[in-house]
């Protein structure tokens, strides 16, 4: 037994391995957090750019872009109108029949629009925290288009109720539509401006746009080339466990575990959702982008989505 | 053997610290409470639907969940503050297959398989209080 040993015992090795495992265990979440923080700041930067683009549209055209054209859903949304202001003038010029109808030309998914515009993915409107999707991949799109039309991650604020900006009266207590800074554009005389925000609740108290998630497969959430998915409203709290209500022209798959619960019902009610922990990011009328907590009071969240509601509230509570 | 024991004690201590760090609290920000419960319609659990707590004036939280196999659960961070809520329970029928995806929104609302007195014209109200966060709904 006098043989001197120059080796580690099993216990010593196990302890060393255990310590290394614990250190790696501490390191990995930290690395993941940094990755997510980087993605989140890019998403926020995109929102800032979007806010500037909306303002530039207002400066150049004297009004904010409407959600969609006078005929509704399918002939282009605000996302087309801001293209010149995110340095995509080429795409804007090639987009055909914005705000038209089936009689005057093709839809968002028509052959030329799909080839030149809507099959492309705009990096500036894509949040790297989320998974990109192109939901319409087959089947008829009136106007003769075929698949691959892209979804994106930012939607404009249509106020505190629904896509159609109508009151939600049932069940009581009702939620009265107090109007957001954008409108559908089906009434050509209502061209909302930034000035309507500043003279209303104030541009620093009103959201212009917020993050949304892209659904998977043929789920049309995040499908912002199409009017009924190009907006969000504040009826549902941020990242709500309540289902989005996708109107019956759309398709959605309820995936509550992926923060994408959904039912199909009219009218559309889409929540702002994100993959960030704790909240969603928004851009306000004054151009500032910030994170809003999931636990914001519903009264504050709805107040900051209306531009002319006259409410008092605190964004941090 | 002594060294082995020492290492064992150290590891056990570490494990206790790590596990203790994972303990959750059932109260979210602003006094929000986690809500859970069960929903049955005519005696059988609602397989797939949704439940919404619509806040009465003065209440600052709104929430709900999908109902799966008769159960729902709202986590504390998206939970409800104490107060009175109207409860809306829905289980929607499948929409018509003739809807054109990505086209014009359909004109007809989708039919609810639960009577209107539990959703659009709900007669259900509940008061959420600390200690009263588990609800059993037996609809007929």
Tab-separated table of C-alpha atoms in Angstrom:
chain	number	residue	atom	x	y	z
A	1	UNK	CA	0.000	0.000	0.000
A	2	UNK	CA	3.041	2.248	-0.043
A	3	UNK	CA	2.736	2.797	-3.796
A	4	UNK	CA	2.389	6.546	-4.336
A	5	UNK	CA	-0.499	7.394	-6.644
A	6	UNK	CA	-0.441	10.287	-9.059
A	7	UNK	CA	-4.072	10.191	-10.164
A	8	UNK	CA	-7.360	11.834	-9.256
A	9	UNK	CA	-9.881	9.821	-7.363
A	10	UNK	CA	-13.320	9.256	-8.788
A	11	UNK	CA	-14.815	11.646	-6.220
A	12	UNK	CA	-12.422	14.422	-7.195
A	13	UNK	CA	-13.294	13.988	-10.858
A	14	UNK	CA	-16.996	13.959	-10.135
A	15	UNK	CA	-16.754	17.148	-8.099
A	16	UNK	CA	-14.809	18.879	-10.864
A	17	UNK	CA	-17.329	17.748	-13.465
A	18	UNK	CA	-20.194	18.908	-11.277
A	19	UNK	CA	-18.631	22.354	-10.848
A	20	UNK	CA	-18.045	22.691	-14.575
A	21	UNK	CA	-21.633	21.635	-15.254
A	22	UNK	CA	-22.954	24.253	-12.858
A	23	UNK	CA	-20.813	26.966	-14.420
A	24	UNK	CA	-22.025	26.053	-17.917
A	25	UNK	CA	-25.542	25.981	-16.563
A	26	UNK	CA	-25.093	29.535	-15.376
A	27	UNK	CA	-23.471	30.667	-18.612
A	28	UNK	CA	-25.974	29.296	-21.140
A	29	UNK	CA	-29.029	31.246	-19.958
A	30	UNK	CA	-26.874	34.383	-19.870
A	31	UNK	CA	-25.884	33.848	-23.500
A	32	UNK	CA	-29.501	33.223	-24.467
A	33	UNK	CA	-30.543	36.406	-22.697
A	34	UNK	CA	-27.976	38.453	-24.577
A	35	UNK	CA	-29.154	36.979	-27.880
A	36	UNK	CA	-32.763	37.822	-27.068
A	37	UNK	CA	-31.799	41.304	-25.872
A	38	UNK	CA	-30.036	41.934	-29.179
A	39	UNK	CA	-33.054	40.703	-31.134
A	40	UNK	CA	-35.359	42.813	-29.010
A	41	UNK	CA	-33.380	45.958	-29.591
A	42	UNK	CA	-33.484	45.311	-33.320
A	43	UNK	CA	-37.257	44.880	-33.125
A	44	UNK	CA	-37.448	48.162	-31.276
A	45	UNK	CA	-35.275	49.889	-33.845
A	46	UNK	CA	-37.578	48.604	-36.599
A	47	UNK	CA	-40.529	50.105	-34.749
A	48	UNK	CA	-38.741	53.425	-34.505
A	49	UNK	CA	-38.142	53.366	-38.274
A	50	UNK	CA	-41.780	52.502	-38.857
A	51	UNK	CA	-42.834	55.430	-36.679
A	52	UNK	CA	-40.616	57.758	-38.716
A	53	UNK	CA	-42.000	56.347	-41.982
A	54	UNK	CA	-45.569	56.974	-40.851
A	55	UNK	CA	-44.626	60.529	-39.937
A	56	UNK	CA	-42.915	61.054	-43.290
A	57	UNK	CA	-46.072	59.871	-45.037
A	58	UNK	CA	-48.019	62.367	-42.970
A	59	UNK	CA	-45.567	65.152	-43.864
A	60	UNK	CA	-45.570	64.389	-47.566
A	61	UNK	CA	-49.240	63.495	-48.087
A	62	UNK	CA	-50.767	65.569	-45.247
A	63	UNK	CA	-52.424	62.520	-43.710
A	64	UNK	CA	-51.497	59.193	-42.141
A	65	UNK	CA	-51.874	56.114	-44.343
A	66	UNK	CA	-55.225	54.343	-43.896
A	67	UNK	CA	-55.297	50.689	-42.854
A	68	UNK	CA	-56.536	49.618	-46.287
A	69	UNK	CA	-58.170	51.080	-49.374
A	70	UNK	CA	-61.814	52.086	-49.892
A	71	UNK	CA	-62.826	48.611	-51.092
A	72	UNK	CA	-61.405	46.875	-48.033
A	73	UNK	CA	-59.277	43.819	-47.433
A	74	UNK	CA	-57.363	42.895	-50.495
A	75	UNK	CA	-55.938	45.607	-52.645
A	76	UNK	CA	-53.108	46.826	-50.457
A	77	UNK	CA	-52.612	48.208	-46.948
A	78	UNK	CA	-50.627	50.941	-45.198
A	79	UNK	CA	-47.618	48.684	-45.629
A	80	UNK	CA	-47.560	49.506	-49.331
A	81	UNK	CA	-48.065	53.233	-48.778
A	82	UNK	CA	-45.047	53.560	-46.474
A	83	UNK	CA	-42.676	51.769	-48.870
A	84	UNK	CA	-41.270	55.048	-50.294
A	85	UNK	CA	-40.424	56.124	-46.746
A	86	UNK	CA	-38.459	53.006	-45.888
A	87	UNK	CA	-36.373	53.358	-49.028
A	88	UNK	CA	-38.362	50.872	-51.093
A	89	UNK	CA	-39.599	53.286	-53.719
A	90	UNK	CA	-39.044	50.664	-56.408
A	91	UNK	CA	-41.463	48.255	-54.774
A	92	UNK	CA	-43.987	51.033	-54.285
A	93	UNK	CA	-43.909	51.965	-57.976
A	94	UNK	CA	-44.327	48.355	-59.045
A	95	UNK	CA	-47.332	47.700	-56.781
A	96	UNK	CA	-50.483	47.670	-58.903
A	97	UNK	CA	-54.024	48.666	-58.046
A	98	UNK	CA	-53.618	49.926	-54.479
A	99	UNK	CA	-57.045	50.756	-53.094
A	100	UNK	CA	-58.825	49.483	-56.185
A	101	UNK	CA	-61.113	46.484	-56.452
A	102	UNK	CA	-61.422	43.333	-58.515
A	103	UNK	CA	-62.884	45.294	-61.419
A	104	UNK	CA	-59.949	47.664	-61.598
A	105	UNK	CA	-57.146	45.139	-61.258
A	106	UNK	CA	-55.366	42.544	-59.234
A	107	UNK	CA	-55.181	41.959	-55.489
A	108	UNK	CA	-52.162	41.884	-53.170
A	109	UNK	CA	-51.481	38.337	-54.275
A	110	UNK	CA	-51.947	38.876	-57.999
A	111	UNK	CA	-49.172	37.711	-60.300
A	112	UNK	CA	-47.287	40.992	-60.683
A	113	UNK	CA	-47.833	42.172	-57.129
A	114	UNK	CA	-46.658	38.857	-55.731
A	115	UNK	CA	-43.608	38.771	-57.978
A	116	UNK	CA	-42.586	42.391	-57.405
A	117	UNK	CA	-43.696	43.155	-53.899
A	118	UNK	CA	-45.640	40.844	-51.650
A	119	UNK	CA	-43.476	37.741	-51.927
A	120	UNK	CA	-40.506	39.737	-50.712
A	121	UNK	CA	-39.691	40.013	-47.047
A	122	UNK	CA	-38.943	43.458	-45.654
A	123	UNK	CA	-36.201	43.081	-43.042
A	124	UNK	CA	-37.216	46.386	-41.491
A	125	UNK	CA	-40.697	45.013	-40.738
A	126	UNK	CA	-39.481	41.634	-39.471
A	127	UNK	CA	-38.611	41.011	-35.829
A	128	UNK	CA	-35.785	38.456	-35.482
A	129	UNK	CA	-37.269	37.100	-32.240
A	130	UNK	CA	-40.127	35.572	-34.237
A	131	UNK	CA	-40.298	32.858	-36.900
A	132	UNK	CA	-40.953	34.161	-40.428
A	133	UNK	CA	-43.938	32.791	-42.315
A	134	UNK	CA	-45.441	33.011	-45.794
A	135	UNK	CA	-48.980	31.765	-45.231
A	136	UNK	CA	-50.547	31.817	-48.650
A	137	UNK	CA	-48.571	29.186	-50.463
A	138	UNK	CA	-51.167	27.623	-52.711
A	139	UNK	CA	-54.710	27.857	-53.889
A	140	UNK	CA	-56.499	30.614	-55.699
A	141	UNK	CA	-55.780	34.237	-54.955
A	142	UNK	CA	-58.146	36.269	-57.072
A	143	UNK	CA	-56.064	37.940	-59.725
A	144	UNK	CA	-54.147	34.827	-60.654
A	145	UNK	CA	-51.355	34.868	-58.094
A	146	UNK	CA	-49.552	31.946	-56.627
A	147	UNK	CA	-48.043	31.439	-53.215
A	148	UNK	CA	-45.300	32.572	-50.957
A	149	UNK	CA	-46.821	35.889	-49.879
A	150	UNK	CA	-45.027	36.991	-46.729
A	151	UNK	CA	-46.118	37.884	-43.197
A	152	UNK	CA	-44.432	40.549	-41.068
A	153	UNK	CA	-44.253	41.629	-37.422
A	154	UNK	CA	-45.695	45.131	-37.129
A	155	UNK	CA	-49.297	46.273	-37.149
A	156	UNK	CA	-50.906	49.690	-36.861
A	157	UNK	CA	-53.195	50.673	-34.026
A	158	UNK	CA	-56.905	50.614	-34.827
A	159	UNK	CA	-58.086	51.645	-31.384
A	160	UNK	CA	-59.671	49.856	-28.479
A	161	UNK	CA	-62.261	47.542	-30.038
A	162	UNK	CA	-62.310	45.749	-33.380
A	163	UNK	CA	-61.072	45.769	-36.979
A	164	UNK	CA	-64.331	47.456	-37.958
A	165	UNK	CA	-63.919	50.046	-35.146
A	166	UNK	CA	-67.327	49.280	-33.707
A	167	UNK	CA	-68.389	49.116	-30.058
A	168	UNK	CA	-68.170	45.778	-28.258
A	169	UNK	CA	-71.466	45.919	-26.427
A	170	UNK	CA	-71.951	42.298	-25.420
A	171	UNK	CA	-71.599	41.049	-22.832
A	172	UNK	CA	-72.009	44.144	-20.668
A	173	UNK	CA	-70.160	46.226	-19.540
A	174	UNK	CA	-69.660	47.493	-23.072
A	175	UNK	CA	-66.388	48.748	-24.500
A	176	UNK	CA	-67.135	51.855	-26.537
A	177	UNK	CA	-64.948	52.523	-29.562
A	178	UNK	CA	-63.026	55.714	-28.831
A	179	UNK	CA	-61.100	55.541	-32.122
A	180	UNK	CA	-57.450	55.027	-32.790
A	181	UNK	CA	-55.077	57.162	-34.838
A	182	UNK	CA	-55.796	55.113	-37.987
A	183	UNK	CA	-58.975	54.233	-39.871
A	184	UNK	CA	-59.912	51.702	-42.512
A	185	UNK	CA	-60.108	54.083	-45.423
A	186	UNK	CA	-63.565	52.889	-46.447
A	187	UNK	CA	-64.794	56.427	-45.819
A	188	UNK	CA	-62.674	58.541	-48.167
A	189	UNK	CA	-63.472	61.763	-46.332
A	190	UNK	CA	-61.854	60.677	-43.090
A	191	UNK	CA	-58.167	61.145	-43.581
A	192	UNK	CA	-56.637	61.058	-40.140
A	193	UNK	CA	-53.501	63.076	-39.520
A	194	UNK	CA	-50.786	63.221	-36.882
A	195	UNK	CA	-52.388	66.511	-35.881
A	196	UNK	CA	-55.523	64.621	-34.827
A	197	UNK	CA	-53.369	62.843	-32.244
A	198	UNK	CA	-51.554	65.947	-31.040
A	199	UNK	CA	-54.770	67.920	-30.664
A	200	UNK	CA	-56.493	64.903	-29.105
A	201	UNK	CA	-54.912	62.811	-26.380
A	202	UNK	CA	-51.408	63.908	-27.359
A	203	UNK	CA	-48.948	62.065	-29.570
A	204	UNK	CA	-46.860	60.871	-26.625
A	205	UNK	CA	-49.972	59.238	-25.134
A	206	UNK	CA	-51.048	57.398	-28.274
A	207	UNK	CA	-49.619	54.294	-29.913
A	208	UNK	CA	-49.118	54.274	-33.665
A	209	UNK	CA	-47.945	50.704	-34.128
A	210	UNK	CA	-46.972	47.634	-32.130
A	211	UNK	CA	-45.539	44.182	-32.524
A	212	UNK	CA	-47.593	41.213	-33.663
A	213	UNK	CA	-46.602	37.582	-34.179
A	214	UNK	CA	-46.645	35.651	-37.419
A	215	UNK	CA	-48.854	32.578	-37.306
A	216	UNK	CA	-47.584	29.263	-38.601
A	217	UNK	CA	-48.535	27.493	-41.858
A	218	UNK	CA	-51.600	29.154	-43.416
A	219	UNK	CA	-52.427	31.130	-40.269
A	220	UNK	CA	-53.000	34.707	-41.467
A	221	UNK	CA	-51.940	36.485	-38.306
A	222	UNK	CA	-49.103	38.873	-39.183
A	223	UNK	CA	-50.235	38.831	-42.824
A	224	UNK	CA	-50.000	42.598	-43.115
A	225	UNK	CA	-50.394	42.828	-46.880
A	226	UNK	CA	-54.046	41.998	-46.126
A	227	UNK	CA	-56.235	44.569	-44.362
A	228	UNK	CA	-57.872	42.408	-41.681
A	229	UNK	CA	-54.431	41.297	-40.406
A	230	UNK	CA	-52.587	44.602	-40.823
A	231	UNK	CA	-53.785	46.050	-37.531
A	232	UNK	CA	-54.079	45.311	-33.853
A	233	UNK	CA	-56.510	46.636	-31.284
A	234	UNK	CA	-56.171	47.005	-27.523
A	235	UNK	CA	-59.366	45.176	-26.585
A	236	UNK	CA	-57.178	42.239	-25.570
A	237	UNK	CA	-54.225	42.925	-23.251
A	238	UNK	CA	-50.672	42.499	-24.640
A	239	UNK	CA	-49.727	38.818	-25.114
A	240	UNK	CA	-53.200	37.871	-23.909
A	241	UNK	CA	-54.095	34.321	-22.953
A	242	UNK	CA	-57.473	35.152	-24.509
A	243	UNK	CA	-57.830	34.162	-28.147
A	244	UNK	CA	-57.381	36.509	-31.067
A	245	UNK	CA	-60.582	36.718	-33.042
A	246	UNK	CA	-59.739	36.213	-36.711
A	247	UNK	CA	-62.603	37.226	-38.952
A	248	UNK	CA	-64.051	34.541	-41.186
A	249	UNK	CA	-62.154	35.682	-44.271
A	250	UNK	CA	-59.032	34.484	-42.520
A	251	UNK	CA	-57.543	31.310	-41.168
A	252	UNK	CA	-55.845	30.856	-37.841
A	253	UNK	CA	-54.678	27.901	-35.802
A	254	UNK	CA	-55.075	28.207	-32.080
A	255	UNK	CA	-51.666	27.563	-30.514
A	256	UNK	CA	-51.981	28.809	-26.910
A	257	UNK	CA	-48.648	27.293	-25.899
A	258	UNK	CA	-46.961	29.400	-28.591
A	259	UNK	CA	-48.714	32.622	-27.465
A	260	UNK	CA	-51.062	32.315	-30.455
A	261	UNK	CA	-54.525	31.400	-29.156
A	262	UNK	CA	-57.255	32.060	-31.724
A	263	UNK	CA	-60.892	31.577	-32.640
A	264	UNK	CA	-62.556	32.418	-35.942
A	265	UNK	CA	-65.352	34.908	-35.518
A	266	UNK	CA	-66.507	38.273	-36.827
A	267	UNK	CA	-65.420	40.975	-36.411
A	268	UNK	CA	-61.652	40.619	-36.149
A	269	UNK	CA	-59.977	41.391	-32.822
A	270	UNK	CA	-56.208	40.929	-32.912
A	271	UNK	CA	-53.949	41.427	-29.896
A	272	UNK	CA	-50.426	42.786	-29.907
A	273	UNK	CA	-48.119	39.840	-29.228
A	274	UNK	CA	-44.376	39.263	-29.074
A	275	UNK	CA	-41.722	36.700	-28.241
A	276	UNK	CA	-40.070	39.037	-25.712
A	277	UNK	CA	-40.380	38.205	-22.061
A	278	UNK	CA	-42.642	40.512	-20.137
A	279	UNK	CA	-44.310	42.620	-22.774
A	280	UNK	CA	-44.688	44.011	-26.276
A	281	UNK	CA	-42.922	46.915	-27.920
A	282	UNK	CA	-44.828	49.831	-29.354
A	283	UNK	CA	-44.039	53.086	-31.138
A	284	UNK	CA	-45.868	56.162	-29.915
A	285	UNK	CA	-47.092	59.096	-31.922
A	286	UNK	CA	-44.094	61.165	-30.871
A	287	UNK	CA	-41.784	58.610	-32.506
A	288	UNK	CA	-40.484	56.979	-29.334
A	289	UNK	CA	-40.414	53.185	-29.145
A	290	UNK	CA	-40.738	51.376	-25.825
A	291	UNK	CA	-41.704	48.157	-24.097
A	292	UNK	CA	-45.153	47.928	-22.548
A	293	UNK	CA	-45.558	45.350	-19.789
A	294	UNK	CA	-48.015	42.459	-20.102
A	295	UNK	CA	-49.391	43.497	-16.749
A	296	UNK	CA	-50.354	47.044	-17.772
A	297	UNK	CA	-53.854	47.876	-16.534
A	298	UNK	CA	-56.365	47.164	-19.288
A	299	UNK	CA	-57.748	50.667	-18.801
A	300	UNK	CA	-54.300	52.201	-19.502
A	301	UNK	CA	-53.650	49.904	-22.461
A	302	UNK	CA	-56.949	50.807	-24.071
A	303	UNK	CA	-56.458	54.503	-23.279
A	304	UNK	CA	-53.094	54.598	-25.023
A	305	UNK	CA	-54.599	53.039	-28.138
A	306	UNK	CA	-57.209	55.751	-28.545
A	307	UNK	CA	-56.120	59.049	-30.018
A	308	UNK	CA	-59.140	61.126	-29.078
A	309	UNK	CA	-60.523	59.432	-25.960
A	310	UNK	CA	-59.579	62.052	-23.379
A	311	UNK	CA	-58.542	59.464	-20.758
A	312	UNK	CA	-55.892	59.949	-18.089
A	313	UNK	CA	-53.613	57.007	-17.429
A	314	UNK	CA	-50.103	55.813	-16.613
A	315	UNK	CA	-48.286	53.695	-19.207
A	316	UNK	CA	-46.227	51.966	-16.543
A	317	UNK	CA	-49.157	50.617	-14.548
B	1	UNK	CA	-14.594	8.594	3.116
B	2	UNK	CA	-14.567	11.915	4.928
B	3	UNK	CA	-13.807	13.782	1.745
B	4	UNK	CA	-16.632	12.017	-0.066
B	5	UNK	CA	-19.045	13.002	2.689
B	6	UNK	CA	-17.883	16.614	2.495
B	7	UNK	CA	-18.480	16.722	-1.230
B	8	UNK	CA	-21.869	15.102	-0.779
B	9	UNK	CA	-22.949	17.687	1.765
B	10	UNK	CA	-21.732	20.533	-0.443
B	11	UNK	CA	-23.651	19.226	-3.445
B	12	UNK	CA	-26.813	18.687	-1.407
B	13	UNK	CA	-26.591	22.233	-0.084
B	14	UNK	CA	-26.173	23.593	-3.583
B	15	UNK	CA	-29.136	21.583	-4.814
B	16	UNK	CA	-31.325	22.981	-2.039
B	17	UNK	CA	-30.323	26.549	-2.934
B	18	UNK	CA	-31.048	25.953	-6.627
B	19	UNK	CA	-34.431	24.342	-6.010
B	20	UNK	CA	-35.454	27.046	-3.530
B	21	UNK	CA	-34.719	29.673	-6.204
B	22	UNK	CA	-37.405	28.183	-8.431
B	23	UNK	CA	-40.301	28.737	-6.065
B	24	UNK	CA	-43.125	30.721	-7.670
B	25	UNK	CA	-45.558	33.160	-6.171
B	26	UNK	CA	-49.268	33.097	-6.892
B	27	UNK	CA	-49.637	36.869	-6.882
B	28	UNK	CA	-48.651	38.846	-9.953
B	29	UNK	CA	-47.927	42.559	-10.371
B	30	UNK	CA	-50.561	44.927	-9.021
B	31	UNK	CA	-52.141	42.252	-6.849
B	32	UNK	CA	-53.133	40.069	-9.797
B	33	UNK	CA	-54.295	36.592	-8.856
B	34	UNK	CA	-53.842	33.395	-10.829
B	35	UNK	CA	-57.264	32.063	-11.811
B	36	UNK	CA	-58.201	28.497	-12.634
B	37	UNK	CA	-61.241	26.307	-12.852
B	38	UNK	CA	-63.444	23.925	-14.752
B	39	UNK	CA	-66.346	24.379	-17.158
B	40	UNK	CA	-69.005	21.824	-17.999
B	41	UNK	CA	-71.970	22.199	-20.345
B	42	UNK	CA	-74.896	19.833	-19.774
B	43	UNK	CA	-72.716	17.722	-17.546
B	44	UNK	CA	-69.776	17.165	-19.863
B	45	UNK	CA	-66.549	19.209	-19.965
B	46	UNK	CA	-66.288	21.752	-22.807
B	47	UNK	CA	-63.661	20.189	-25.061
B	48	UNK	CA	-62.552	23.352	-26.799
B	49	UNK	CA	-63.680	26.884	-26.100
B	50	UNK	CA	-62.761	30.083	-24.350
B	51	UNK	CA	-63.572	31.911	-21.149
B	52	UNK	CA	-63.300	35.657	-20.731
B	53	UNK	CA	-63.597	37.757	-17.583
B	54	UNK	CA	-64.997	41.140	-18.609
B	55	UNK	CA	-64.157	43.738	-15.950
B	56	UNK	CA	-66.869	45.878	-14.398
B	57	UNK	CA	-66.239	49.639	-14.070
B	58	UNK	CA	-63.346	50.401	-11.746
B	59	UNK	CA	-61.639	47.053	-12.302
B	60	UNK	CA	-58.292	47.402	-14.086
B	61	UNK	CA	-57.601	43.912	-15.389
B	62	UNK	CA	-59.181	41.840	-18.117
B	63	UNK	CA	-58.286	38.286	-18.914
B	64	UNK	CA	-59.251	34.781	-19.782
B	65	UNK	CA	-58.007	31.584	-21.335
B	66	UNK	CA	-58.762	28.891	-23.834
B	67	UNK	CA	-60.791	26.037	-22.344
B	68	UNK	CA	-59.267	22.637	-23.042
B	69	UNK	CA	-60.977	19.483	-21.850
B	70	UNK	CA	-63.107	21.530	-19.495
B	71	UNK	CA	-60.196	23.275	-17.793
B	72	UNK	CA	-58.719	26.768	-17.856
B	73	UNK	CA	-55.857	28.435	-16.038
B	74	UNK	CA	-54.746	32.069	-16.106
B	75	UNK	CA	-51.183	32.607	-14.808
B	76	UNK	CA	-50.631	35.259	-12.138
B	77	UNK	CA	-48.736	37.687	-14.394
B	78	UNK	CA	-51.786	37.859	-16.677
B	79	UNK	CA	-54.211	37.227	-13.848
B	80	UNK	CA	-57.085	39.250	-12.463
B	81	UNK	CA	-57.145	41.764	-9.675
B	82	UNK	CA	-59.892	41.378	-7.069
B	83	UNK	CA	-63.213	42.726	-8.318
B	84	UNK	CA	-66.407	41.881	-10.157
B	85	UNK	CA	-66.376	40.419	-13.653
B	86	UNK	CA	-68.957	39.288	-16.170
B	87	UNK	CA	-67.957	35.853	-17.406
B	88	UNK	CA	-68.263	34.980	-21.090
B	89	UNK	CA	-67.994	31.321	-22.035
B	90	UNK	CA	-67.898	30.386	-25.719
B	91	UNK	CA	-67.374	27.300	-27.808
B	92	UNK	CA	-67.548	28.308	-31.446
B	93	UNK	CA	-68.646	26.097	-34.250
B	94	UNK	CA	-66.252	25.559	-37.150
B	95	UNK	CA	-66.635	28.344	-39.726
B	96	UNK	CA	-67.926	27.544	-43.173
B	97	UNK	CA	-65.302	25.944	-45.367
B	98	UNK	CA	-66.348	28.160	-48.261
B	99	UNK	CA	-64.594	31.202	-46.827
B	100	UNK	CA	-61.862	32.369	-49.107
B	101	UNK	CA	-58.593	32.555	-47.155
B	102	UNK	CA	-57.121	36.032	-47.343
B	103	UNK	CA	-60.222	37.359	-49.049
B	104	UNK	CA	-63.128	39.484	-47.928
B	105	UNK	CA	-64.253	38.920	-44.360
B	106	UNK	CA	-67.275	36.632	-44.191
B	107	UNK	CA	-70.604	38.209	-43.506
B	108	UNK	CA	-72.071	35.612	-41.152
B	109	UNK	CA	-70.933	35.305	-37.585
B	110	UNK	CA	-69.902	31.843	-36.502
B	111	UNK	CA	-72.459	30.068	-34.335
B	112	UNK	CA	-71.745	29.530	-30.675
B	113	UNK	CA	-72.611	26.082	-29.353
B	114	UNK	CA	-73.116	27.520	-25.847
B	115	UNK	CA	-76.363	29.479	-25.271
B	116	UNK	CA	-76.178	33.283	-25.421
B	117	UNK	CA	-77.002	33.602	-21.727
B	118	UNK	CA	-73.432	32.447	-21.036
B	119	UNK	CA	-71.676	34.575	-23.637
B	120	UNK	CA	-73.206	37.439	-25.653
B	121	UNK	CA	-75.921	38.018	-23.055
B	122	UNK	CA	-74.082	36.544	-20.131
B	123	UNK	CA	-75.847	36.279	-16.806
B	124	UNK	CA	-72.704	34.941	-15.155
B	125	UNK	CA	-70.849	37.285	-12.848
B	126	UNK	CA	-68.091	36.371	-10.434
B	127	UNK	CA	-66.261	38.274	-7.790
B	128	UNK	CA	-62.551	37.531	-7.675
B	129	UNK	CA	-61.100	37.757	-4.163
B	130	UNK	CA	-57.888	36.528	-2.566
B	131	UNK	CA	-58.637	32.908	-1.728
B	132	UNK	CA	-61.469	32.741	-4.266
B	133	UNK	CA	-59.648	32.125	-7.497
B	134	UNK	CA	-60.866	28.669	-8.450
B	135	UNK	CA	-64.196	28.618	-10.217
B	136	UNK	CA	-66.427	25.772	-11.261
B	137	UNK	CA	-68.958	26.589	-13.968
B	138	UNK	CA	-71.767	24.107	-14.542
B	139	UNK	CA	-73.758	25.343	-17.519
B	140	UNK	CA	-77.032	23.855	-18.719
